[in-house]
């Protein structure tokens, strides 16, 4: 193993600690709201895309906390948070990633907060309140689960790999995504659909699954988990040699990444509606 070429910055630690505190508080808030609110509040991009009062309250708590601690930072939140900053740091917030799971009380949902600079993501945290699990990462500083260092699997065999995925909210996209799964499933160990992209990326990071892919993520779904997965040793990208994006996100250990990318390219997984 070669010596690390870069070190995490003190700023990275500060950003991570702030994000972790707010993600924890937001997690407590959404748990406390479960019995108080009409959970299916509204829908967004389609009838299947739900948003609750808890999503909005969680985002409000996080934005207030960020602005109190760092008034000059920019912010982009899933539920409309949009603040121009002057510090060079911008926060990407998913106040509940996996809202459908939250509504049905399926445990796999999370609060995802990342801080980015012109270099990329500097710090990211994903908090899973039901499991009381905090994933975090600082750029060049490794990834952790509840304070312990985590790593991806080192599986090299696609045929025995466990692969997570997710589906968009539009019916047309889902039809295409279903066809990709129909072709891929016979070539791998099995598919998992947990329902929170941020957690899917953390599950690759800690080796609960060997890989994860999805078309159509938003920046707030992706940012924190991307850093956690890459700092845990995963390759995270699209299918054409670029960074992950709304077009496509694939995260896998370095031995699997290209094998799976090739299959997914062949199936046109990044060319769907
Ligand atoms: C969704 C979840 C889901 C993924 C969707 C996302 P939301 O986020 O991460 O797992 O498949 O693409 O939009 O709507 O629950 O915040
Ligand atoms: Ca979300």
Short mmCIF file of C-alpha atoms and ligand atoms in Angstrom, two decimals:
data_model
loop_
_atom_site.label_atom_id
_atom_site.label_comp_id
_atom_site.label_asym_id
_atom_site.label_seq_id
_atom_site.Cartn_x
_atom_site.Cartn_y
_atom_site.Cartn_z
CA UNK A 1 0.00 0.00 0.00
CA UNK A 2 1.39 3.41 -0.92
CA UNK A 3 1.58 6.33 1.53
CA UNK A 4 -1.34 8.75 1.43
CA UNK A 5 -0.60 11.76 -0.76
CA UNK A 6 -3.07 14.13 0.92
CA UNK A 7 -4.24 14.75 4.42
CA UNK A 8 -7.70 15.73 5.59
CA UNK A 9 -8.00 19.40 6.44
CA UNK A 10 -9.01 20.91 9.77
CA UNK A 11 -11.89 22.57 7.90
CA UNK A 12 -13.02 19.13 6.71
CA UNK A 13 -13.22 17.96 10.33
CA UNK A 14 -15.18 21.03 11.37
CA UNK A 15 -17.64 20.59 8.50
CA UNK A 16 -18.09 16.90 9.30
CA UNK A 17 -18.69 17.55 13.00
CA UNK A 18 -21.25 20.25 12.30
CA UNK A 19 -23.03 18.04 9.75
CA UNK A 20 -23.05 15.08 12.15
CA UNK A 21 -24.57 17.14 14.97
CA UNK A 22 -27.32 18.48 12.73
CA UNK A 23 -28.02 15.11 11.09
CA UNK A 24 -28.40 13.56 14.54
CA UNK A 25 -30.77 16.34 15.69
CA UNK A 26 -32.77 16.06 12.46
CA UNK A 27 -32.98 12.29 12.96
CA UNK A 28 -34.38 12.76 16.48
CA UNK A 29 -36.87 15.29 15.13
CA UNK A 30 -38.23 13.07 12.38
CA UNK A 31 -38.54 10.15 14.81
CA UNK A 32 -40.48 12.35 17.23
CA UNK A 33 -42.82 13.48 14.43
CA UNK A 34 -43.81 10.00 13.32
CA UNK A 35 -46.97 9.86 15.43
CA UNK A 36 -47.80 13.55 15.27
CA UNK A 37 -48.23 14.31 11.62
CA UNK A 38 -50.24 13.15 8.65
CA UNK A 39 -47.31 11.33 7.11
CA UNK A 40 -48.44 11.38 3.49
CA UNK A 41 -48.56 15.15 3.27
CA UNK A 42 -48.11 15.86 -0.39
CA UNK A 43 -46.62 14.59 -3.63
CA UNK A 44 -43.95 16.12 -5.87
CA UNK A 45 -42.74 14.93 -9.30
CA UNK A 46 -45.35 12.13 -9.55
CA UNK A 47 -48.06 10.46 -7.44
CA UNK A 48 -45.40 8.08 -6.09
CA UNK A 49 -43.02 10.87 -4.98
CA UNK A 50 -44.14 11.78 -1.46
CA UNK A 51 -43.08 14.60 0.85
CA UNK A 52 -44.12 14.93 4.49
CA UNK A 53 -44.16 17.65 7.12
CA UNK A 54 -41.18 15.84 8.63
CA UNK A 55 -39.08 16.31 5.45
CA UNK A 56 -39.76 20.04 5.65
CA UNK A 57 -39.17 20.34 9.41
CA UNK A 58 -35.93 18.37 9.13
CA UNK A 59 -34.64 20.62 6.34
CA UNK A 60 -35.60 23.73 8.35
CA UNK A 61 -33.70 22.49 11.42
CA UNK A 62 -30.60 21.71 9.36
CA UNK A 63 -30.61 25.03 7.48
CA UNK A 64 -31.08 27.05 10.67
CA UNK A 65 -28.21 25.18 12.30
CA UNK A 66 -25.91 25.64 9.31
CA UNK A 67 -26.65 29.35 8.99
CA UNK A 68 -26.17 29.91 12.73
CA UNK A 69 -22.73 28.25 12.63
CA UNK A 70 -21.58 29.35 9.15
CA UNK A 71 -23.64 32.32 7.92
CA UNK A 72 -21.64 32.80 4.70
CA UNK A 73 -22.07 29.29 3.27
CA UNK A 74 -24.39 28.40 0.39
CA UNK A 75 -27.12 25.76 0.74
CA UNK A 76 -29.10 23.50 -1.60
CA UNK A 77 -31.81 21.37 0.01
CA UNK A 78 -34.23 18.87 -1.50
CA UNK A 79 -37.27 20.64 -0.08
CA UNK A 80 -36.43 24.01 -1.58
CA UNK A 81 -33.55 25.27 0.57
CA UNK A 82 -31.55 27.60 -1.69
CA UNK A 83 -29.08 30.06 -0.20
CA UNK A 84 -26.28 31.81 -2.10
CA UNK A 85 -23.06 31.88 -0.12
CA UNK A 86 -19.79 33.75 -0.28
CA UNK A 87 -17.46 31.40 1.65
CA UNK A 88 -16.80 28.87 -1.14
CA UNK A 89 -18.60 26.12 0.80
CA UNK A 90 -22.03 24.89 -0.25
CA UNK A 91 -24.14 22.39 1.69
CA UNK A 92 -26.25 19.71 -0.01
CA UNK A 93 -29.08 18.47 2.20
CA UNK A 94 -31.45 15.54 1.89
CA UNK A 95 -33.60 15.97 5.01
CA UNK A 96 -35.09 12.46 4.62
CA UNK A 97 -33.61 10.18 1.99
CA UNK A 98 -36.07 7.33 1.67
CA UNK A 99 -39.27 9.21 2.43
CA UNK A 100 -41.40 6.29 1.21
CA UNK A 101 -39.74 4.05 3.82
CA UNK A 102 -40.28 6.72 6.46
CA UNK A 103 -43.99 6.91 5.61
CA UNK A 104 -44.42 3.13 5.83
CA UNK A 105 -42.10 2.77 8.85
CA UNK A 106 -39.62 0.65 6.91
CA UNK A 107 -36.33 1.34 8.76
CA UNK A 108 -34.06 2.22 5.80
CA UNK A 109 -34.23 6.02 5.67
CA UNK A 110 -31.61 8.60 6.45
CA UNK A 111 -30.61 12.22 6.80
CA UNK A 112 -27.85 13.14 4.36
CA UNK A 113 -25.69 16.28 4.61
CA UNK A 114 -22.58 17.10 2.55
CA UNK A 115 -20.32 20.13 2.25
CA UNK A 116 -18.71 20.84 -1.12
CA UNK A 117 -16.02 23.27 -2.27
CA UNK A 118 -14.54 23.89 -5.71
CA UNK A 119 -12.40 20.72 -5.15
CA UNK A 120 -15.46 18.48 -4.66
CA UNK A 121 -17.14 17.04 -1.57
CA UNK A 122 -15.14 17.96 1.56
CA UNK A 123 -17.25 16.22 4.22
CA UNK A 124 -20.35 14.06 4.26
CA UNK A 125 -22.57 12.39 6.84
CA UNK A 126 -25.48 9.99 6.46
CA UNK A 127 -27.46 9.29 9.64
CA UNK A 128 -29.87 6.36 9.87
CA UNK A 129 -32.04 7.21 12.88
CA UNK A 130 -33.84 3.87 13.24
CA UNK A 131 -30.50 2.04 13.50
CA UNK A 132 -28.81 4.94 15.33
CA UNK A 133 -26.00 4.65 12.81
CA UNK A 134 -23.84 7.55 11.66
CA UNK A 135 -21.74 7.17 8.53
CA UNK A 136 -19.23 9.95 7.92
CA UNK A 137 -16.27 10.84 5.77
CA UNK A 138 -13.81 13.66 5.29
CA UNK A 139 -12.01 14.10 1.99
CA UNK A 140 -8.69 12.19 2.23
CA UNK A 141 -9.61 11.14 5.78
CA UNK A 142 -11.33 7.77 5.31
CA UNK A 143 -14.90 6.71 6.03
CA UNK A 144 -16.45 5.59 9.30
CA UNK A 145 -19.53 3.91 10.70
CA UNK A 146 -20.22 5.03 14.26
CA UNK A 147 -16.59 6.07 14.56
CA UNK A 148 -15.00 2.87 13.21
CA UNK A 149 -13.21 2.78 9.86
CA UNK A 150 -15.09 0.98 7.08
CA UNK A 151 -14.03 -0.58 3.76
CA UNK A 152 -15.75 -2.01 0.72
CA UNK A 153 -15.71 -5.72 -0.04
CA UNK A 154 -12.89 -7.05 -2.21
CA UNK A 155 -15.08 -9.41 -4.24
CA UNK A 156 -13.99 -9.73 -7.86
CA UNK A 157 -16.65 -12.13 -9.16
CA UNK A 158 -19.72 -10.44 -10.64
CA UNK A 159 -21.71 -13.69 -10.72
CA UNK A 160 -21.67 -13.90 -6.90
CA UNK A 161 -22.03 -10.19 -6.19
CA UNK A 162 -24.90 -8.64 -4.25
CA UNK A 163 -25.97 -5.47 -6.04
CA UNK A 164 -28.24 -2.70 -4.74
CA UNK A 165 -30.23 -0.40 -6.98
CA UNK A 166 -33.01 2.15 -6.89
CA UNK A 167 -35.83 3.34 -9.12
CA UNK A 168 -36.96 6.79 -10.19
CA UNK A 169 -40.47 8.16 -9.78
CA UNK A 170 -41.60 8.40 -13.43
CA UNK A 171 -43.47 5.42 -14.87
CA UNK A 172 -41.45 5.49 -18.11
CA UNK A 173 -38.12 5.41 -16.33
CA UNK A 174 -39.31 2.62 -14.05
CA UNK A 175 -40.34 0.47 -17.00
CA UNK A 176 -36.81 0.75 -18.43
CA UNK A 177 -35.18 0.18 -15.06
CA UNK A 178 -37.25 -2.99 -14.64
CA UNK A 179 -36.02 -4.25 -18.01
CA UNK A 180 -32.39 -3.65 -17.00
CA UNK A 181 -32.94 -5.62 -13.79
CA UNK A 182 -34.60 -8.47 -15.72
CA UNK A 183 -31.41 -8.86 -17.79
CA UNK A 184 -28.92 -8.27 -14.98
CA UNK A 185 -30.47 -10.48 -12.31
CA UNK A 186 -29.47 -13.82 -13.93
CA UNK A 187 -25.83 -12.59 -14.05
CA UNK A 188 -25.38 -11.72 -10.35
CA UNK A 189 -26.03 -13.17 -6.88
CA UNK A 190 -29.09 -11.01 -6.20
CA UNK A 191 -30.57 -7.52 -6.21
CA UNK A 192 -31.45 -5.36 -3.18
CA UNK A 193 -33.72 -2.28 -3.29
CA UNK A 194 -33.35 -0.65 0.13
CA UNK A 195 -35.03 2.68 -0.75
CA UNK A 196 -32.45 5.27 0.29
CA UNK A 197 -29.70 6.11 -2.18
CA UNK A 198 -27.55 7.70 0.54
CA UNK A 199 -27.71 4.45 2.54
CA UNK A 200 -27.09 2.33 -0.58
CA UNK A 201 -23.78 4.16 -1.04
CA UNK A 202 -22.89 3.69 2.64
CA UNK A 203 -23.77 -0.02 2.37
CA UNK A 204 -21.21 -0.31 -0.47
CA UNK A 205 -18.77 1.54 1.79
CA UNK A 206 -19.15 -0.92 4.65
CA UNK A 207 -19.42 -4.01 2.46
CA UNK A 208 -23.08 -4.91 3.15
CA UNK A 209 -23.45 -5.02 -0.64
CA UNK A 210 -20.76 -5.31 -3.31
CA UNK A 211 -22.09 -2.59 -5.61
CA UNK A 212 -24.92 -0.10 -6.17
CA UNK A 213 -26.21 1.65 -9.27
CA UNK A 214 -29.04 4.00 -10.13
CA UNK A 215 -30.09 6.37 -12.90
CA UNK A 216 -31.60 9.71 -11.91
CA UNK A 217 -30.15 10.64 -8.51
CA UNK A 218 -30.31 14.24 -7.38
CA UNK A 219 -27.22 16.01 -6.01
CA UNK A 220 -28.59 15.83 -2.44
CA UNK A 221 -29.22 12.05 -2.70
CA UNK A 222 -25.69 11.49 -3.89
CA UNK A 223 -23.23 13.94 -2.34
CA UNK A 224 -22.56 12.59 1.17
CA UNK A 225 -22.76 8.89 0.25
CA UNK A 226 -20.42 9.45 -2.70
CA UNK A 227 -17.69 10.67 -0.35
CA UNK A 228 -18.36 7.91 2.22
CA UNK A 229 -18.14 5.23 -0.50
CA UNK A 230 -15.02 6.65 -2.17
CA UNK A 231 -13.22 7.14 1.13
CA UNK A 232 -14.03 3.49 1.95
CA UNK A 233 -12.26 2.40 -1.24
CA UNK A 234 -15.11 2.28 -3.75
CA UNK A 235 -14.92 3.58 -7.29
CA UNK A 236 -17.89 5.91 -7.79
CA UNK A 237 -18.65 7.19 -11.27
CA UNK A 238 -20.97 7.10 -14.25
CA UNK A 239 -20.66 4.45 -16.98
CA UNK A 240 -18.46 6.56 -19.28
CA UNK A 241 -15.44 7.49 -17.15
CA UNK A 242 -16.87 10.62 -15.51
CA UNK A 243 -18.04 11.56 -12.04
CA UNK A 244 -21.40 10.22 -10.85
CA UNK A 245 -24.27 12.47 -11.88
CA UNK A 246 -28.04 12.51 -12.35
CA UNK A 247 -27.34 10.58 -15.58
CA UNK A 248 -25.89 7.62 -13.75
CA UNK A 249 -24.23 6.55 -10.52
CA UNK A 250 -22.34 3.29 -10.05
CA UNK A 251 -20.40 2.53 -6.87
CA UNK A 252 -18.42 -0.68 -6.51
CA UNK A 253 -15.12 -1.97 -5.24
CA UNK A 254 -12.35 -1.45 -7.82
CA UNK A 255 -12.33 -5.14 -8.84
CA UNK A 256 -16.00 -5.11 -9.78
CA UNK A 257 -16.57 -1.59 -11.08
CA UNK A 258 -15.58 -2.07 -14.72
CA UNK A 259 -17.20 -5.51 -15.04
CA UNK A 260 -20.54 -4.13 -13.85
CA UNK A 261 -20.15 -0.90 -15.83
CA UNK A 262 -19.67 -2.94 -19.00
CA UNK A 263 -22.82 -5.00 -18.38
CA UNK A 264 -24.84 -1.88 -17.61
CA UNK A 265 -23.56 -0.09 -20.74
CA UNK A 266 -24.53 -3.12 -22.82
CA UNK A 267 -28.03 -2.97 -21.31
CA UNK A 268 -28.28 0.77 -22.03
CA UNK A 269 -28.87 1.50 -18.35
CA UNK A 270 -27.75 5.12 -18.72
CA UNK A 271 -29.78 5.68 -21.91
CA UNK A 272 -33.25 5.16 -20.42
CA UNK A 273 -35.88 7.94 -20.30
C1 LIG B 1 -35.13 8.55 -3.20
C2 LIG B 1 -34.42 7.39 -2.56
C3 LIG B 1 -34.56 6.16 -3.42
C4 LIG B 1 -34.02 6.38 -4.80
C5 LIG B 1 -34.70 7.59 -5.45
C6 LIG B 1 -34.53 8.81 -4.55
P1 LIG B 1 -36.24 10.38 -1.62
O1 LIG B 1 -35.00 9.71 -2.43
O2 LIG B 1 -33.06 7.71 -2.40
O3 LIG B 1 -33.83 5.07 -2.88
O4 LIG B 1 -34.27 5.24 -5.57
O5 LIG B 1 -34.07 7.83 -6.69
O6 LIG B 1 -35.20 9.91 -5.15
O7 LIG B 1 -37.25 10.79 -2.64
O8 LIG B 1 -36.75 9.36 -0.70
O9 LIG B 1 -35.60 11.51 -0.94
CA1 LIG B 2 -34.82 12.85 -0.23
#
